[in-house]
Coordinates of C-alpha atoms in Angstrom, one line a residue:
X29 CA 104.1 62.0 204.4
X30 CA 102.1 63.2 207.5
X31 CA 102.4 66.6 209.1
X32 CA 104.1 65.0 212.1
X33 CA 106.7 63.6 209.8
X34 CA 107.3 67.0 208.3
X35 CA 107.6 68.5 211.8
X36 CA 110.1 65.7 212.8
X37 CA 112.1 66.6 209.6
X38 CA 112.1 70.2 210.7
X39 CA 113.5 69.4 214.2
X40 CA 116.2 67.3 212.6
X41 CA 117.3 70.3 210.6
X42 CA 117.8 72.5 213.7
X43 CA 121.4 71.2 214.4
X44 CA 122.4 72.6 211.0
X45 CA 121.1 76.0 212.1
X46 CA 123.3 75.9 215.2
X47 CA 126.3 76.6 213.1
X48 CA 124.7 79.9 211.9
X49 CA 122.2 80.9 209.2
X50 CA 125.0 81.6 206.8
X51 CA 126.0 77.9 206.7
X52 CA 122.4 77.0 205.9
X53 CA 122.3 79.7 203.2
X54 CA 125.5 78.5 201.6
X55 CA 124.2 74.9 201.6
X56 CA 120.9 75.9 200.0
X57 CA 122.7 78.2 197.4
X58 CA 125.0 75.3 196.5
X59 CA 122.1 72.9 196.1
X60 CA 120.2 75.4 193.8
X61 CA 123.3 76.2 191.8
X62 CA 123.9 72.5 191.1
X63 CA 120.4 72.2 189.9
X64 CA 120.9 75.3 187.7
X65 CA 124.0 73.8 186.0
X66 CA 122.1 70.6 185.3
X67 CA 118.7 71.9 184.2
X68 CA 119.0 75.5 183.1
X69 CA 116.7 77.7 185.1
X70 CA 116.4 76.0 188.4
X71 CA 113.1 74.7 189.8
X72 CA 113.0 75.2 193.6
X73 CA 110.6 72.2 193.9
X74 CA 113.0 70.0 192.0
X75 CA 116.1 71.4 193.8
X76 CA 114.8 71.1 197.4
X77 CA 112.2 68.4 197.1
X78 CA 110.3 67.7 200.3
X79 CA 112.0 70.6 202.1
X80 CA 110.4 73.0 199.6
X81 CA 107.1 71.2 199.7
X82 CA 107.0 71.4 203.5
X83 CA 108.0 75.1 203.8
X84 CA 105.7 76.1 200.9
X85 CA 102.7 74.5 202.6
X86 CA 99.9 76.8 203.5
X87 CA 99.5 75.2 206.9
X88 CA 102.4 74.3 209.2
X89 CA 101.5 73.1 212.7
X90 CA 104.7 74.4 214.2
X91 CA 107.0 77.3 213.5
X92 CA 109.7 76.0 211.1
X93 CA 112.2 78.7 212.4
X94 CA 114.4 80.9 210.3
X95 CA 115.1 78.3 207.6
X96 CA 111.9 79.3 205.8
X97 CA 112.9 82.9 205.3
X98 CA 116.5 81.8 204.4
X99 CA 115.1 79.5 201.7
X100 CA 112.8 82.2 200.4
X101 CA 115.8 84.6 200.1
X102 CA 117.9 82.1 198.3
X103 CA 115.1 81.4 195.8
X104 CA 114.5 85.1 195.1
X105 CA 118.2 85.6 194.6
X106 CA 118.7 82.8 192.0
X107 CA 115.4 81.9 190.5
X108 CA 113.5 83.8 187.8
X109 CA 110.1 84.8 189.3
X110 CA 107.0 86.7 188.3
X111 CA 106.2 90.0 190.1
X112 CA 103.5 89.3 192.6
X113 CA 104.1 85.6 192.6
X114 CA 103.4 83.9 196.0
X115 CA 106.5 82.4 197.6
X116 CA 106.6 80.8 201.0
X117 CA 103.4 82.6 202.1
X118 CA 104.3 86.1 200.8
X119 CA 104.2 87.8 197.4
X120 CA 107.4 88.6 195.6
X121 CA 107.0 92.3 194.9
X122 CA 110.5 92.9 193.3
X123 CA 112.1 89.7 192.1
X124 CA 115.9 90.0 191.4
X125 CA 115.6 87.8 188.2
X126 CA 112.6 87.5 185.9
X127 CA 111.9 86.6 182.3
X128 CA 111.8 89.4 179.8
X129 CA 108.2 88.6 179.0
X130 CA 107.1 88.8 182.6
X131 CA 109.0 92.0 183.2
X132 CA 107.5 93.5 180.1
X133 CA 104.0 92.5 181.2
X134 CA 104.5 94.0 184.7
X135 CA 105.9 97.2 183.3
X136 CA 103.4 97.6 180.5
X137 CA 105.9 97.3 177.6
X138 CA 106.1 95.1 174.5
X139 CA 108.5 92.2 175.2
X140 CA 110.4 92.8 171.9
X141 CA 111.0 96.5 172.7
X142 CA 112.2 95.6 176.2
X143 CA 114.5 92.9 174.8
X144 CA 116.1 95.4 172.4
X145 CA 116.6 97.9 175.2
X146 CA 118.2 95.3 177.5
X147 CA 120.4 94.0 174.7
X148 CA 121.7 97.5 173.9
X149 CA 122.5 98.0 177.6
X150 CA 124.3 94.6 177.8
X151 CA 121.9 93.1 180.3
X152 CA 121.1 90.2 178.0
X153 CA 123.5 88.5 175.6
X154 CA 123.4 88.7 171.8
X155 CA 122.5 85.1 171.7
X156 CA 119.1 86.1 173.1
X157 CA 118.3 87.2 169.5
X158 CA 117.8 83.5 168.7
X159 CA 115.4 82.9 171.5
X160 CA 111.8 83.9 172.3
X161 CA 111.6 86.8 174.8
X162 CA 109.9 84.5 177.3
X163 CA 113.0 82.3 177.5
X164 CA 115.4 85.2 178.3
X165 CA 116.1 86.1 181.9
X166 CA 117.3 89.5 183.1
X167 CA 118.2 91.3 186.3
X168 CA 114.9 92.9 187.2
X169 CA 116.4 95.7 189.3
X170 CA 118.8 96.8 186.5
X171 CA 116.0 96.4 183.9
X172 CA 113.7 98.6 186.0
X173 CA 116.2 101.5 186.0
X174 CA 116.3 101.3 182.2
X175 CA 112.6 101.0 181.8
X176 CA 112.1 104.2 183.8
X177 CA 114.5 105.9 181.4
X178 CA 112.8 104.5 178.3
X179 CA 109.4 105.5 179.5
X180 CA 110.6 109.1 179.8
X181 CA 112.5 109.2 176.5
X182 CA 111.4 111.9 174.1
X183 CA 112.8 112.1 170.5
X184 CA 115.0 115.2 170.2
X185 CA 113.0 116.4 167.2
X186 CA 109.9 116.8 169.4
X187 CA 111.6 119.0 172.0
X188 CA 111.5 122.3 170.1
X189 CA 107.7 122.1 169.9
X190 CA 107.4 121.1 173.6
X191 CA 109.4 124.1 174.7
X192 CA 108.2 126.4 171.8
X193 CA 111.7 127.3 170.8
X194 CA 114.1 126.6 167.9
X195 CA 116.4 123.6 167.4
X196 CA 119.6 125.8 168.0
X197 CA 118.2 126.7 171.4
X198 CA 117.5 123.0 172.2
X199 CA 121.1 122.2 171.1
X200 CA 122.4 124.9 173.5
X201 CA 120.3 123.6 176.4
X202 CA 121.7 120.1 175.8
X203 CA 125.3 121.4 175.7
X204 CA 124.5 123.2 179.0
X205 CA 123.2 120.0 180.6
X206 CA 119.8 121.7 181.2
X207 CA 118.4 119.0 178.9
X208 CA 119.7 115.5 179.5
X209 CA 120.1 112.8 176.9
X210 CA 119.1 109.3 177.9
X211 CA 122.6 108.0 177.0
X212 CA 124.1 110.4 179.6
X213 CA 122.7 108.0 182.3
X214 CA 125.5 105.7 181.2
X215 CA 123.8 102.6 179.8
X216 CA 121.9 103.3 176.6
X217 CA 124.2 104.3 173.7
X218 CA 122.0 103.5 170.8
X219 CA 119.6 105.7 168.8
X220 CA 117.3 105.5 171.8
X221 CA 120.1 106.9 174.0
X222 CA 120.1 110.1 171.9
X223 CA 116.6 110.9 173.0
X224 CA 116.0 113.5 175.7
X225 CA 114.9 112.5 179.2
X226 CA 111.4 114.0 179.5
X227 CA 112.0 114.8 183.2
X228 CA 114.7 117.3 182.2
X229 CA 112.2 118.9 179.7
X230 CA 109.8 119.2 182.6
X231 CA 112.4 120.9 184.7
X232 CA 113.2 123.4 182.0
X233 CA 109.6 124.2 181.5
X234 CA 109.0 124.6 185.2
X235 CA 111.9 126.9 185.5
X236 CA 110.5 129.2 182.8
X237 CA 107.0 129.2 184.3
X238 CA 108.1 129.7 188.0
X239 CA 111.1 132.0 187.7
X240 CA 109.9 134.3 185.0
X241 CA 107.0 136.6 186.0
X242 CA 104.0 136.8 183.6
X243 CA 102.9 140.1 182.1
X244 CA 100.0 141.1 179.9
X245 CA 102.1 143.5 177.7
X246 CA 105.7 143.6 176.7
X247 CA 107.6 146.4 178.6
X248 CA 109.6 148.8 176.5
X249 CA 113.0 147.6 175.4
X250 CA 112.1 144.0 176.3
X251 CA 112.6 141.5 173.5
X252 CA 112.6 137.8 172.8
X253 CA 115.7 135.8 173.5
X254 CA 116.8 135.5 169.8
X255 CA 116.3 139.2 169.2
X256 CA 118.3 140.0 172.3
X257 CA 121.2 137.9 171.1
X258 CA 121.0 139.7 167.7
X259 CA 120.7 143.2 169.1
X260 CA 123.5 142.7 171.6
X261 CA 125.7 140.8 169.1
X262 CA 126.2 137.9 171.4
X263 CA 125.5 134.2 171.1
X264 CA 122.3 132.5 172.3
X265 CA 124.5 130.5 174.7
X266 CA 125.4 133.7 176.6
X267 CA 121.7 134.7 176.9
X268 CA 120.8 131.2 178.2
X269 CA 123.7 131.1 180.7
X270 CA 122.7 134.5 182.1
X271 CA 119.1 133.4 182.3
X272 CA 119.6 130.0 183.9
X273 CA 122.1 131.2 186.4
X274 CA 119.9 134.0 187.6
X275 CA 122.1 136.8 186.4
X276 CA 119.1 138.4 184.6
X277 CA 116.7 140.1 187.0
X278 CA 114.5 141.9 184.5
X279 CA 112.8 139.0 182.8
X280 CA 109.2 138.5 182.1
X281 CA 106.8 136.1 180.3
X282 CA 103.9 137.1 178.0
X283 CA 100.6 135.7 179.1
X284 CA 98.9 133.6 176.4
X285 CA 102.3 132.3 175.2
X286 CA 104.2 129.3 176.3
X287 CA 107.8 128.1 176.8
X288 CA 110.7 130.2 175.5
X289 CA 108.5 131.9 173.0
X290 CA 107.0 133.8 175.8
X291 CA 110.2 134.9 177.5
X292 CA 111.3 138.5 177.2
X293 CA 114.5 140.0 178.5
X294 CA 115.7 143.6 179.0
X295 CA 118.2 144.8 176.4
X296 CA 119.5 147.5 178.8
X297 CA 120.2 144.9 181.5
X298 CA 122.1 142.6 179.2
X299 CA 124.2 145.5 177.8
X300 CA 125.0 146.7 181.4
X301 CA 126.1 143.2 182.4
X302 CA 128.4 142.9 179.3
X303 CA 130.0 146.2 180.2
X304 CA 130.6 145.4 183.8
X305 CA 132.0 141.9 184.5
X306 CA 130.1 139.7 187.0
X307 CA 131.6 137.2 189.4
X308 CA 130.6 133.5 189.0
X309 CA 129.8 133.6 185.3
X310 CA 131.0 131.0 182.8
X311 CA 133.9 131.5 180.4
X312 CA 131.5 131.8 177.5
X313 CA 129.8 134.7 179.1
X314 CA 133.1 136.3 180.4
X315 CA 134.5 136.3 176.8
X316 CA 131.8 138.8 175.8
X317 CA 132.3 141.2 178.7
X318 CA 134.1 144.4 178.3

């Protein structure tokens, strides 16, 4: 088929466009959906035949009009593609659908790990367990959100060392929502979901480093958080609530130490706060106030 014949075919399609691009889009979507029902994952070349061949050609003597972009959008919406794949003269940077193996390759993950994550989140069916990862198709946009979470997942057992604190303090930070579990994002409920979002660990560490002033030597009557809770006969939760909500003004951090291990608070200030109720404090704190 010559280029003139292709151009003639294009001109004959213009009347269809006169009824609006949505009619063309509906027709193309229906054609592709029919191919999908018959052949599994649809092949644009098989579904659209010469139309696809013409619009996908690297050289077109005349502007084919909006149909080229419409066809491209329909294909992206319904066909599994590979990130970076050339389609109608332009790369597909973010395909809507892609195979698990191609997503894993693009995101630097093992395909089996990704398949397990997507299965837990309900993005691929349980029947996928019987297939090779390369044959399973997923919504790339939704998968990308989960992948970002997984990449930042930190086992809760590692968090005390990262913040140089105890497990009970980590548990309180989780209860206060200062540390966020992966499952709190709403999709991962498995063992992986119990891990901590590393970005929340970074926020807590940044809070300690930026809000608490460094000192070379501990001032008199300044003690670590655990010692303050013991000496004032209050829970660690009260100390942390006062700290994170900026009720404590006399706080410092020992140079050469890191995380919560370095934080020192004033016993006198805490005792004064407990004796004189503050506004805007949580019930846990108010319970201990005289």
